[in-house]
CSV table of C-alpha atoms and ligand atoms in Angstrom, one decimal:
chain,number,residue,atom,x,y,z
A,29,MET,CA,108.3,70.1,109.4
A,30,THR,CA,106.2,72.7,111.3
A,31,ILE,CA,102.8,73.2,109.7
A,32,LEU,CA,102.4,76.5,108.2
A,33,THR,CA,99.0,77.3,109.8
A,34,ASP,CA,99.7,76.5,113.2
A,35,SER,CA,100.9,79.8,114.4
A,36,PRO,CA,98.7,82.1,116.6
A,37,PHE,CA,98.0,84.3,113.5
A,38,HIS,CA,96.1,81.2,112.1
A,39,LYS,CA,95.0,79.7,115.6
A,40,PRO,CA,94.2,82.8,117.6
A,41,GLN,CA,95.2,82.5,121.4
A,42,LEU,CA,93.5,84.4,124.2
A,43,GLN,CA,96.2,85.7,126.5
A,44,LEU,CA,94.2,86.2,129.8
A,45,ASP,CA,95.9,85.9,133.2
A,46,ASP,CA,92.6,84.8,134.9
A,47,ARG,CA,92.5,81.2,133.7
A,48,LEU,CA,89.0,80.5,134.7
A,49,LYS,CA,87.7,83.3,132.8
A,50,LYS,CA,90.1,82.4,129.8
A,51,ARG,CA,88.5,78.9,129.7
A,52,ALA,CA,85.0,80.1,130.1
A,53,VAL,CA,85.5,82.3,127.1
A,54,GLU,CA,87.2,79.7,125.1
A,55,LYS,CA,84.2,77.3,125.8
A,56,ILE,CA,81.7,79.9,124.3
A,57,LEU,CA,83.9,80.1,121.2
A,58,THR,CA,84.6,76.4,120.8
A,59,LYS,CA,82.2,75.7,117.9
A,60,LEU,CA,83.6,78.7,116.0
A,61,CYS,CA,87.1,77.2,115.9
A,62,LEU,CA,86.8,74.5,113.2
A,63,THR,CA,88.5,71.2,113.7
A,64,HIS,CA,90.3,69.3,111.0
A,65,GLU,CA,87.3,67.0,110.8
A,66,ASN,CA,85.0,70.0,110.3
A,67,ILE,CA,87.2,71.3,107.4
A,68,CYS,CA,87.3,67.8,105.8
A,69,LYS,CA,83.7,67.7,105.9
A,70,ILE,CA,82.9,71.1,104.6
A,71,ARG,CA,85.1,70.1,101.5
A,72,GLU,CA,83.3,66.9,101.1
A,73,VAL,CA,79.9,68.5,101.2
A,74,PHE,CA,81.0,71.2,98.9
A,75,GLU,CA,82.1,68.8,96.3
A,76,SER,CA,79.0,66.5,96.6
A,77,GLU,CA,76.9,69.8,96.3
A,78,MET,CA,78.8,70.8,93.2
A,79,ARG,CA,78.4,67.5,91.6
A,80,LEU,CA,74.6,67.5,92.3
A,81,GLY,CA,74.4,71.0,90.9
A,82,LEU,CA,76.0,70.0,87.7
A,83,ALA,CA,73.9,66.6,87.2
A,84,ARG,CA,71.2,66.2,84.9
A,85,ASN,CA,68.8,64.4,87.2
A,86,SER,CA,69.9,64.6,90.8
A,87,TYR,CA,68.1,62.6,93.7
A,88,ARG,CA,67.9,65.9,95.7
A,89,PRO,CA,68.2,69.6,95.1
A,90,SER,CA,71.6,71.1,95.5
A,91,SER,CA,72.0,74.3,97.5
A,92,LEU,CA,74.6,75.2,94.6
A,93,GLN,CA,72.8,76.5,91.5
A,94,MET,CA,76.0,76.0,89.3
A,95,GLU,CA,74.6,78.5,86.8
A,96,ASN,CA,75.5,78.4,83.1
A,97,THR,CA,76.9,82.0,82.2
A,98,PHE,CA,77.4,81.0,78.6
A,99,ILE,CA,80.9,82.5,78.5
A,100,PRO,CA,83.1,80.1,76.9
A,101,LYS,CA,85.9,82.2,76.2
A,102,LEU,CA,88.0,84.7,78.1
A,103,PRO,CA,89.3,88.0,76.7
A,104,ASP,CA,93.0,87.5,75.6
A,105,GLY,CA,94.1,91.0,75.4
A,106,THR,CA,93.6,91.4,71.6
A,107,GLU,CA,90.3,93.1,72.2
A,108,ASN,CA,89.8,96.2,70.2
A,109,GLY,CA,87.1,98.6,70.3
A,110,ASP,CA,84.7,100.6,72.4
A,111,PHE,CA,82.2,98.9,74.8
A,112,LEU,CA,79.4,100.1,77.0
A,113,ALA,CA,78.6,98.6,80.3
A,114,LEU,CA,75.6,99.3,82.6
A,115,ASP,CA,76.0,98.2,86.3
A,116,LEU,CA,72.6,97.8,88.1
A,117,GLY,CA,72.1,96.3,91.5
A,118,GLY,CA,75.4,97.1,93.2
A,119,THR,CA,75.7,100.2,95.5
A,120,ASN,CA,75.4,102.5,92.8
A,121,PHE,CA,74.0,102.5,89.3
A,122,ARG,CA,76.5,103.5,86.4
A,123,VAL,CA,77.0,103.8,82.9
A,124,ILE,CA,80.4,103.1,81.7
A,125,LEU,CA,82.5,103.3,78.4
A,126,LEU,CA,85.5,101.0,78.1
A,127,SER,CA,87.9,101.7,75.2
A,128,LEU,CA,90.1,98.6,74.5
A,129,ARG,CA,93.2,98.7,72.4
A,130,PRO,CA,95.4,95.6,72.2
A,131,GLY,CA,98.3,95.5,74.6
A,132,GLN,CA,96.8,98.6,76.6
A,133,GLU,CA,95.1,98.9,80.0
A,134,GLY,CA,92.0,100.4,78.4
A,135,ASP,CA,90.4,103.8,78.8
A,136,PHE,CA,87.4,104.0,81.1
A,137,LEU,CA,84.7,106.6,81.2
A,138,VAL,CA,82.0,106.4,84.0
A,139,LYS,CA,78.9,108.4,85.1
A,140,TYR,CA,76.9,107.6,88.3
A,141,TYR,CA,73.1,107.9,88.3
A,142,SER,CA,70.8,107.7,91.2
A,143,VAL,CA,67.6,105.5,90.7
A,144,PRO,CA,64.8,107.5,92.5
A,145,GLU,CA,62.7,105.3,94.7
A,146,HIS,CA,59.5,105.6,92.7
A,147,LEU,CA,61.3,104.0,89.7
A,148,ARG,CA,62.7,101.2,91.9
A,149,MET,CA,59.3,100.3,93.3
A,150,GLY,CA,57.1,101.2,90.2
A,151,PRO,CA,56.2,99.6,86.8
A,152,GLY,CA,59.4,97.8,85.3
A,153,GLU,CA,58.8,99.4,82.1
A,154,GLN,CA,59.4,102.7,83.6
A,155,LEU,CA,62.6,101.5,85.3
A,156,PHE,CA,64.0,100.4,81.9
A,157,ASP,CA,63.0,103.7,80.2
A,158,PHE,CA,65.0,105.4,83.0
A,159,LEU,CA,68.1,103.2,82.3
A,160,ALA,CA,67.8,103.8,78.6
A,161,SER,CA,67.6,107.6,79.2
A,162,CYS,CA,70.6,107.5,81.2
A,163,ILE,CA,72.6,105.7,78.5
A,164,TYR,CA,71.3,108.4,76.1
A,165,HIS,CA,72.3,111.2,78.5
A,166,PHE,CA,75.9,109.6,78.9
A,167,LEU,CA,76.3,109.3,75.2
A,168,GLU,CA,75.0,112.8,74.4
A,169,SER,CA,77.0,114.4,77.2
A,170,ASN,CA,80.2,112.8,75.9
A,171,GLU,CA,79.5,113.5,72.2
A,172,LEU,CA,79.2,109.9,71.2
A,173,LEU,CA,75.5,109.5,70.1
A,174,GLY,CA,76.3,108.6,66.6
A,175,ASN,CA,78.4,105.6,67.2
A,176,TYR,CA,77.5,101.9,67.5
A,177,TYR,CA,78.1,100.4,70.8
A,178,PRO,CA,77.7,96.8,72.2
A,179,LEU,CA,76.6,96.8,75.8
A,180,GLY,CA,77.4,94.5,78.6
A,181,PHE,CA,74.6,94.5,81.4
A,182,THR,CA,75.6,93.8,84.9
A,183,PHE,CA,72.2,92.9,86.5
A,184,SER,CA,73.0,91.7,90.0
A,185,PHE,CA,69.8,90.1,90.8
A,186,PRO,CA,69.0,86.4,91.0
A,187,MET,CA,68.4,85.4,87.3
A,188,ILE,CA,68.3,82.4,85.1
A,189,GLN,CA,70.4,82.6,82.1
A,190,LYS,CA,69.2,81.1,78.9
A,191,ALA,CA,72.0,82.5,76.7
A,192,LEU,CA,74.7,85.1,77.1
A,193,ASP,CA,72.1,87.7,76.2
A,194,VAL,CA,69.1,86.4,77.8
A,195,GLY,CA,68.6,86.7,81.7
A,196,ILE,CA,65.3,85.9,83.2
A,197,LEU,CA,64.6,87.7,86.5
A,198,LEU,CA,63.7,85.2,89.3
A,199,THR,CA,63.0,87.8,91.9
A,200,TRP,CA,64.0,91.4,93.0
A,201,THR,CA,66.1,91.9,96.0
A,202,LYS,CA,67.9,94.8,97.8
A,203,SER,CA,65.8,98.0,97.3
A,204,PHE,CA,64.3,97.0,94.0
A,205,ASN,CA,60.7,95.8,93.5
A,206,CYS,CA,59.2,96.7,90.1
A,207,SER,CA,56.2,95.1,88.7
A,208,GLY,CA,56.1,93.2,85.6
A,209,VAL,CA,59.8,92.1,85.3
A,210,VAL,CA,59.9,88.9,87.4
A,211,GLY,CA,59.9,85.9,84.8
A,212,GLN,CA,60.9,88.4,81.9
A,213,ASP,CA,64.3,88.8,80.2
A,214,ALA,CA,66.0,91.9,81.4
A,215,VAL,CA,68.1,91.9,78.2
A,216,LYS,CA,65.0,92.3,76.1
A,217,MET,CA,63.4,94.8,78.4
A,218,LEU,CA,66.5,96.9,78.2
A,219,ASN,CA,66.7,96.6,74.4
A,220,ASP,CA,63.1,97.5,74.0
A,221,ALA,CA,63.6,100.5,76.2
A,222,ILE,CA,66.5,101.6,74.2
A,223,ALA,CA,64.5,101.3,71.0
A,224,ARG,CA,61.7,103.3,72.6
A,225,LYS,CA,64.2,106.1,73.3
A,226,GLY,CA,65.5,106.1,69.8
A,227,ASN,CA,68.4,107.7,68.1
A,228,MET,CA,71.0,105.3,69.7
A,229,ASN,CA,72.7,102.6,68.2
A,230,VAL,CA,73.2,100.4,71.3
A,231,ASP,CA,72.9,96.7,71.5
A,232,VAL,CA,72.7,94.7,74.6
A,233,VAL,CA,74.8,91.6,73.8
A,234,ALA,CA,75.5,90.2,77.3
A,235,VAL,CA,73.9,89.9,80.7
A,236,LEU,CA,76.1,88.9,83.8
A,237,ASN,CA,76.8,89.3,87.4
A,238,ASP,CA,79.7,90.9,89.3
A,239,THR,CA,81.4,87.6,90.0
A,240,THR,CA,81.6,86.6,86.3
A,241,GLY,CA,82.8,90.2,85.5
A,242,THR,CA,85.5,89.8,88.1
A,243,LEU,CA,86.8,86.5,86.4
A,244,VAL,CA,86.7,88.1,83.1
A,245,LYS,CA,88.3,91.2,84.3
A,246,GLY,CA,91.2,89.1,86.0
A,247,ALA,CA,91.6,87.3,82.8
A,248,TYR,CA,92.2,90.3,80.8
A,249,THR,CA,95.4,91.2,82.7
A,250,ASP,CA,96.5,87.7,83.9
A,251,PRO,CA,95.7,84.6,81.6
A,252,ASP,CA,96.1,82.2,84.5
A,253,THR,CA,92.9,83.6,86.0
A,254,ALA,CA,90.3,80.6,86.2
A,255,ILE,CA,88.3,81.7,89.4
A,256,GLY,CA,86.4,84.8,90.2
A,257,LEU,CA,85.5,85.5,93.9
A,258,ILE,CA,83.4,88.1,95.6
A,259,LEU,CA,84.2,89.2,99.1
A,260,GLY,CA,81.9,92.1,99.7
A,261,THR,CA,78.5,92.6,100.9
A,262,GLY,CA,77.9,89.0,100.1
A,263,SER,CA,80.0,86.3,98.6
A,264,ASN,CA,80.0,84.3,95.5
A,265,ALA,CA,82.5,82.5,93.2
A,266,CYS,CA,82.5,81.3,89.6
A,267,TYR,CA,85.2,79.1,87.9
A,268,LEU,CA,86.1,77.6,84.5
A,269,GLU,CA,84.5,74.1,84.2
A,270,ARG,CA,85.1,71.6,81.6
A,271,ILE,CA,82.1,71.0,79.5
A,272,ASP,CA,82.4,67.2,79.6
A,273,ARG,CA,81.8,67.3,83.3
A,274,ILE,CA,78.5,69.3,83.0
A,275,GLU,CA,75.7,66.9,82.6
A,276,LYS,CA,72.8,69.2,82.8
A,277,TRP,CA,73.3,70.9,79.5
A,278,ASP,CA,74.8,70.1,76.0
A,279,LYS,CA,77.1,72.7,74.5
A,280,PRO,CA,78.5,71.5,71.5
A,281,GLY,CA,81.6,73.1,70.0
A,282,VAL,CA,83.1,74.5,73.3
A,283,THR,CA,85.6,73.0,75.8
A,284,GLU,CA,85.0,75.1,78.9
A,285,VAL,CA,82.3,77.5,80.3
A,286,ILE,CA,82.4,79.7,83.3
A,287,ILE,CA,80.1,78.3,85.9
A,288,ASP,CA,78.5,80.7,88.3
A,289,ILE,CA,78.3,78.6,91.7
A,290,GLU,CA,76.2,81.2,93.6
A,291,TRP,CA,77.8,79.7,96.7
A,292,GLY,CA,76.2,82.5,99.1
A,293,ALA,CA,73.5,80.0,99.4
A,294,PHE,CA,75.5,76.9,100.1
A,295,GLY,CA,74.0,75.1,103.0
A,296,ASP,CA,70.5,76.5,102.5
A,297,ASN,CA,69.3,72.8,102.4
A,298,GLY,CA,71.1,72.1,105.7
A,299,VAL,CA,74.2,70.5,104.6
A,300,LEU,CA,76.3,73.0,106.7
A,301,ASP,CA,74.3,72.7,109.8
A,302,PHE,CA,77.0,70.8,111.6
A,303,ILE,CA,79.2,74.2,111.9
A,304,LYS,CA,76.5,76.5,112.6
A,305,THR,CA,76.5,78.1,116.0
A,306,ASP,CA,73.8,79.9,118.0
A,307,PHE,CA,75.5,83.1,116.7
A,308,ASP,CA,75.0,82.1,113.2
A,309,ARG,CA,71.3,81.2,113.8
A,310,ALA,CA,71.0,84.7,115.7
A,311,VAL,CA,72.4,86.5,112.7
A,312,ASP,CA,70.2,84.7,110.3
A,313,CYS,CA,67.1,85.4,112.4
A,314,ASN,CA,67.7,89.1,112.2
A,315,SER,CA,68.5,89.1,108.5
A,316,LEU,CA,66.2,90.3,105.6
A,317,LEU,CA,65.8,86.7,104.1
A,318,VAL,CA,65.8,84.2,106.9
A,319,HIS,CA,67.0,80.7,106.3
A,320,SER,CA,69.0,81.7,103.1
A,321,PHE,CA,72.4,82.6,102.1
A,322,THR,CA,73.8,80.3,104.9
A,323,PHE,CA,77.2,80.3,103.6
A,324,GLU,CA,77.9,84.0,103.1
A,325,LYS,CA,76.1,84.6,106.5
A,326,LEU,CA,79.2,82.9,108.1
A,327,PHE,CA,81.6,85.6,107.1
A,328,ALA,CA,80.5,88.2,104.4
A,329,GLY,CA,80.7,92.1,104.9
A,330,LYS,CA,77.0,92.4,105.7
A,331,TYR,CA,77.2,89.9,108.6
A,332,MET,CA,80.7,89.5,110.1
A,333,GLY,CA,80.2,92.5,112.3
A,334,GLU,CA,76.9,91.2,113.4
A,335,LEU,CA,78.3,87.8,114.2
A,336,VAL,CA,80.9,89.5,116.5
A,337,ARG,CA,78.1,91.6,118.0
A,338,HIS,CA,76.0,88.6,119.1
A,339,ILE,CA,79.1,86.7,120.4
A,340,LEU,CA,80.0,89.9,122.5
A,341,ILE,CA,76.4,90.1,123.8
A,342,LYS,CA,76.6,86.5,125.0
A,343,LEU,CA,80.0,86.9,126.8
A,344,CYS,CA,78.4,90.0,128.4
A,345,ARG,CA,75.5,88.1,129.5
A,346,GLU,CA,77.7,85.4,130.9
A,347,GLY,CA,79.5,88.0,133.0
A,348,LEU,CA,82.7,87.6,131.1
A,349,LEU,CA,82.9,90.9,129.5
A,350,PHE,CA,82.1,94.5,130.2
A,351,GLY,CA,81.3,93.8,133.8
A,352,GLY,CA,78.2,91.8,132.6
A,353,ALA,CA,76.4,95.0,131.5
A,354,PRO,CA,75.7,95.2,127.6
A,355,SER,CA,75.3,98.6,126.6
A,356,GLU,CA,72.2,99.9,124.8
A,357,THR,CA,74.2,100.5,121.5
A,358,LEU,CA,75.7,97.1,121.7
A,359,LEU,CA,72.3,95.6,121.8
A,360,THR,CA,71.3,97.5,118.8
A,361,PHE,CA,71.3,95.7,115.3
A,362,GLY,CA,74.1,96.9,113.1
A,363,SER,CA,75.9,98.9,115.8
A,364,PHE,CA,79.1,96.8,115.0
A,365,THR,CA,80.1,96.5,111.5
A,366,THR,CA,82.6,94.5,109.5
A,367,ALA,CA,84.7,97.6,109.0
A,368,ASP,CA,84.9,97.6,112.9
A,369,VAL,CA,86.2,93.9,112.8
A,370,SER,CA,89.0,95.2,110.3
A,371,GLY,CA,89.8,98.1,112.5
A,372,ILE,CA,90.2,95.9,115.5
A,373,GLU,CA,92.2,93.2,113.5
A,374,GLY,CA,94.5,95.8,112.3
A,375,ASP,CA,95.1,97.5,115.5
A,376,ASN,CA,98.3,98.5,117.0
A,377,ASP,CA,99.7,97.3,120.3
A,378,ASP,CA,98.1,100.2,122.1
A,379,GLY,CA,94.8,99.2,121.0
A,380,GLU,CA,93.7,102.6,119.7
A,381,ASN,CA,91.2,101.4,117.2
A,382,THR,CA,89.7,99.0,119.7
A,383,ARG,CA,89.3,101.8,122.3
A,384,LYS,CA,87.7,104.0,119.9
A,385,ILE,CA,85.2,101.4,118.7
A,386,LEU,CA,84.3,100.4,122.4
A,387,ARG,CA,83.9,104.1,123.3
A,388,ARG,CA,81.4,104.3,120.5
A,389,LEU,CA,79.6,101.1,121.6
A,390,GLY,CA,79.2,102.8,125.3
A,391,PHE,CA,82.3,101.4,127.0
A,392,ALA,CA,84.5,104.3,127.6
A,393,TYR,CA,87.0,102.7,130.1
A,394,PRO,CA,87.3,99.1,129.0
A,395,TYR,CA,89.5,96.7,131.2
A,396,THR,CA,92.6,95.4,129.5
A,397,ASP,CA,90.8,91.9,129.7
A,398,ASP,CA,87.9,93.3,127.8
A,399,MET,CA,90.2,94.5,125.0
A,400,LEU,CA,91.7,91.4,124.7
A,401,ILE,CA,88.5,89.5,124.6
A,402,VAL,CA,87.1,91.5,121.9
A,403,ARG,CA,90.2,91.4,119.8
A,404,HIS,CA,90.2,87.6,120.2
A,405,VAL,CA,86.5,87.3,119.1
A,406,CYS,CA,87.2,89.2,116.0
A,407,ALA,CA,90.2,87.1,115.3
A,408,VAL,CA,88.3,83.8,115.9
A,409,VAL,CA,85.5,85.0,113.5
A,410,THR,CA,88.0,86.1,110.9
A,411,VAL,CA,89.8,82.9,111.0
A,412,ARG,CA,86.8,80.8,110.5
A,413,GLY,CA,85.6,83.0,107.7
A,414,ALA,CA,89.0,82.7,105.7
A,415,ARG,CA,89.1,79.1,106.6
A,416,VAL,CA,85.7,78.2,105.0
A,417,VAL,CA,86.3,80.3,101.9
A,418,ALA,CA,89.8,78.7,101.6
A,419,THR,CA,88.4,75.3,101.9
A,420,CYS,CA,85.9,75.8,99.0
A,421,LEU,CA,88.6,77.5,96.8
A,422,SER,CA,90.8,74.6,97.5
A,423,SER,CA,88.3,72.3,96.2
A,424,LEU,CA,87.9,74.2,93.0
A,425,LEU,CA,91.6,74.4,92.5
A,426,ASP,CA,91.8,70.6,93.0
A,427,ARG,CA,89.0,70.0,90.5
A,428,MET,CA,90.4,72.2,87.9
A,429,VAL,CA,93.8,70.4,87.6
A,430,LYS,CA,95.7,73.4,86.0
A,431,PRO,CA,99.3,74.0,86.8
A,432,GLU,CA,98.8,77.6,87.9
A,433,VAL,CA,95.6,79.4,88.6
A,434,THR,CA,95.0,83.0,89.5
A,435,ILE,CA,92.1,83.7,91.7
A,436,ALA,CA,90.6,87.2,90.8
A,437,VAL,CA,89.0,88.7,93.8
A,438,ASP,CA,86.9,91.9,94.3
A,439,GLY,CA,85.0,93.2,97.2
A,440,SER,CA,85.7,95.5,100.4
A,441,LEU,CA,86.3,92.5,102.8
A,442,PHE,CA,89.0,91.3,100.5
A,443,LYS,CA,90.4,94.9,100.0
A,444,HIS,CA,90.3,96.3,103.4
A,445,HIS,CA,90.4,93.4,105.9
A,446,PRO,CA,94.0,93.4,107.1
A,447,LYS,CA,94.1,89.6,107.6
A,448,PHE,CA,91.7,87.9,105.4
A,449,GLN,CA,93.8,87.8,102.4
A,450,ARG,CA,96.8,86.2,104.0
A,451,LEU,CA,94.9,83.9,106.0
A,452,MET,CA,93.0,82.6,102.9
A,453,ASN,CA,96.3,82.3,101.0
A,454,ASP,CA,98.0,80.3,103.9
A,455,PHE,CA,95.1,78.0,104.4
A,456,ILE,CA,95.0,77.1,100.7
A,457,GLY,CA,98.7,76.7,100.7
A,458,ASP,CA,98.4,74.3,103.7
A,459,MET,CA,95.6,72.3,102.0
A,460,LEU,CA,97.3,72.2,98.5
A,461,PRO,CA,101.0,72.4,99.0
A,462,GLU,CA,101.7,71.3,95.5
A,463,GLN,CA,99.4,73.9,93.7
A,464,LYS,CA,100.6,77.1,92.3
A,465,PHE,CA,98.1,79.8,92.8
A,466,LYS,CA,97.7,83.5,93.3
A,467,LEU,CA,95.0,85.6,94.9
A,468,MET,CA,94.8,88.9,92.7
A,469,LEU,CA,92.6,92.0,93.3
A,470,ALA,CA,90.6,92.5,90.2
A,471,GLU,CA,88.7,95.6,90.9
A,472,ASP,CA,85.4,96.6,89.3
A,473,GLY,CA,84.3,93.3,87.6
A,474,SER,CA,80.9,94.7,87.5
A,475,GLY,CA,81.9,97.7,85.4
A,476,LYS,CA,84.9,96.9,83.4
A,477,GLY,CA,84.4,93.1,83.4
A,478,ALA,CA,80.9,93.9,81.8
A,479,GLY,CA,82.6,95.8,79.0
A,480,LEU,CA,85.0,93.0,78.4
A,481,VAL,CA,82.0,90.5,78.4
A,482,ALA,CA,80.5,92.6,75.8
A,483,ALA,CA,83.8,92.3,73.7
A,484,VAL,CA,83.8,88.6,74.2
A,485,ALA,CA,80.1,88.4,73.0
A,486,LEU,CA,80.8,90.3,70.0
A,487,LYS,CA,83.8,88.0,69.1
A,488,LEU,CA,81.5,84.9,69.6
A,489,ARG,CA,78.9,86.4,67.4
A,490,GLU,CA,81.4,87.1,64.7
A,491,ASP,CA,83.0,83.6,64.9
A,492,SER,CA,79.4,82.2,64.7
A,493,LYS,CA,78.8,84.3,61.6
A,494,LYS,CA,82.0,83.1,59.9
A,495,LEU,CA,80.8,79.6,60.7
A,496,ILE,CA,77.7,80.1,59.1
A,497,ALA,CA,79.1,81.8,56.1
A,498,LYS,CA,81.5,78.9,55.7
A,499,ASP,CA,78.6,76.4,55.9
A,500,ASN,CA,76.8,78.4,53.1
A,501,LEU,CA,79.7,78.3,50.6
B,10,ADP,P1,79.3,95.6,97.2
B,10,ADP,O1,79.4,94.1,97.8
B,10,ADP,O2,77.9,96.2,97.4
B,10,ADP,O3,79.7,95.5,95.6
B,10,ADP,P2,81.7,96.2,98.6
B,10,ADP,O4,82.6,95.3,97.9
B,10,ADP,O5,82.4,97.5,98.6
B,10,ADP,O6,80.4,96.5,97.9
B,10,ADP,O7,81.5,95.7,100.0
B,10,ADP,C1,80.7,96.3,100.9
B,10,ADP,C2,80.8,95.4,102.3
B,10,ADP,O8,82.0,95.6,102.6
B,10,ADP,C3,79.8,96.1,103.3
B,10,ADP,O9,79.0,95.0,103.7
B,10,ADP,C4,80.7,96.2,104.5
B,10,ADP,O10,80.3,95.8,105.6
B,10,ADP,C5,82.1,95.8,104.0
B,10,ADP,N1,83.1,96.6,104.5
B,10,ADP,C6,83.3,97.9,104.2
B,10,ADP,N2,84.4,98.5,104.7
B,10,ADP,C7,85.3,97.3,105.1
B,10,ADP,C8,86.4,97.2,105.9
B,10,ADP,N3,87.2,98.2,106.0
B,10,ADP,N4,86.8,95.9,106.1
B,10,ADP,C9,85.8,94.9,105.9
B,10,ADP,N5,84.8,95.0,105.3
B,10,ADP,C10,84.4,96.2,105.0
B,11,MG,MG1,80.7,94.7,94.4
C-alpha cells in the first residue's frame, strides 16, 4: 500500500536543474523537514506534558497549563433565549446579541467599538466603565434596555479561572496595560461597572477565551465536536476531558469538562528544543515575548511569514538566492507575511503571485531558480506547521477514544491558507487510520461562542437551583 502522505504535496521537492545548488538549499532546510523519529518524539513529549499539566503534584512544571474552563456541558440545540456576548482582546472589541431558538441557526446582532488608547493604558476601572457604557449604548440603540440578558465575556488575556464566572487576570498582553486589574476578577470588575452605569439588567455569567468559544460554537451545529482549535494570529486548542483523568481538581457530579490546553506555550520549558532551528530562534529573538509561545512560533499567523523571511535571508547570504544580495525590504522585520505564504502556496503555474510578492520585496526580475526556491521554502515551512499541529491533534483524538470526533477550527491561517487544512487532514489520517474525524470551520467562537456559553451557564444555574430545591423538600 502506498503511504498517503508520501507525495510531493506532503513532502515538498525542490526541482532545480543545478544539482549542487539544490543540495546546498536542501541542506539548509534539513532540520525543518521533520523525520518520523521527530514526529514520534513530539507526540511523546506532548502526551507527557499533558499528563504533567493535569497532575496534582508534578515533579516539574509542565509547559501546558491545562486550564479548567468550568464548562461541563455543551449546547445541544435546545437553547432558547437572548444572550449577550462581549469580545475583548481580539482584533476588535464588540458587543453581540445572540437570539437562540431551538432548531434554528440563531439571529445575530453585532456592533463594533474602538477602545481609545488612554483607556487601554489607563486605570482599569475606567476601561470597565467604558465597556459597560458600550453595552448600554448597544442596548439603547436597539431599543432593548428594559430586558434581562445573561452575558458571556470573551476576555482573551491570560487568566486563571476559578469558576465559570470568575477569571483572574494574570497579565495584560497585546495593546492593553491598565492599572489595578492584574490579580482581579474580570467578571466582577465588569459586573461592578454595569451596576455603576445603572438602568441595565445585564448579568455576566461566564468568562471564556476564543478557543473554548470555538468548541462550543462547533458543538451547537455538530454534536460530535469535542476539540476546539485556533489557527490565527496565535494558536491554541481545547478538548473535552474525562473528569476522572484530571487529578488536580475534584469536580463531583460532572463527567467531562472542557480543558483549555494553552498549547501556544508548549515547549517553553525546553521540551521542544530538539526541533528548533536557527530560524525559529531568530523569530523568537525578534518577537515581543522572547522565550515564550514556542509552539505557536513554529507556524502561527503572526510568525510563519517571519520564519520564511529569515530562511530567505540565510539562503541569500549563502549566495543561493537573489544573486546573494538581500534587499533592504527583505531585511526589514515584518516585510513578508503569512498572507504572502498563502499567496505563494496558492500560486498558479505562471507564478503570478510569487512574482508580485518578490517585486514588492525589491526583486523585480527574479530568476526561475529564485522563484522555485521561494516556493519550496514556503511549502517546507507550511508542511512542518501542519505536521506539528496534526501530531498534537492525533494525540488528543487517541486520548479521547470517541468513535467520531469533529474538530471545530477558527482563524485566518485555517481559513485562508490554501494547503494547511488538507495537509493537517492527511497527516492525522495517516497517523490514525482507524479514527473517524472531521475538521470543521466554526467561525466566530469569540462572539457567537460566548453567547452560547452564556446559555450553557444559565442552564447550569437552573440545574443547580433545581437540585437545591429538591434537597430542601
Ligand atoms: P485573530 O487571531 O486576531 O482572532 P485571525 O484569525 O484573523 O485573527 O488571524 C489573524 C492572523 O492571520 C494574522 O496574524 C495574519 O498573519 C494571518 N493571516 C491573515 N491573512 C492570511 C492569509 N491569507 N493566509 C494565512 N494567514 C493569514
Ligand atoms: Mg480570532
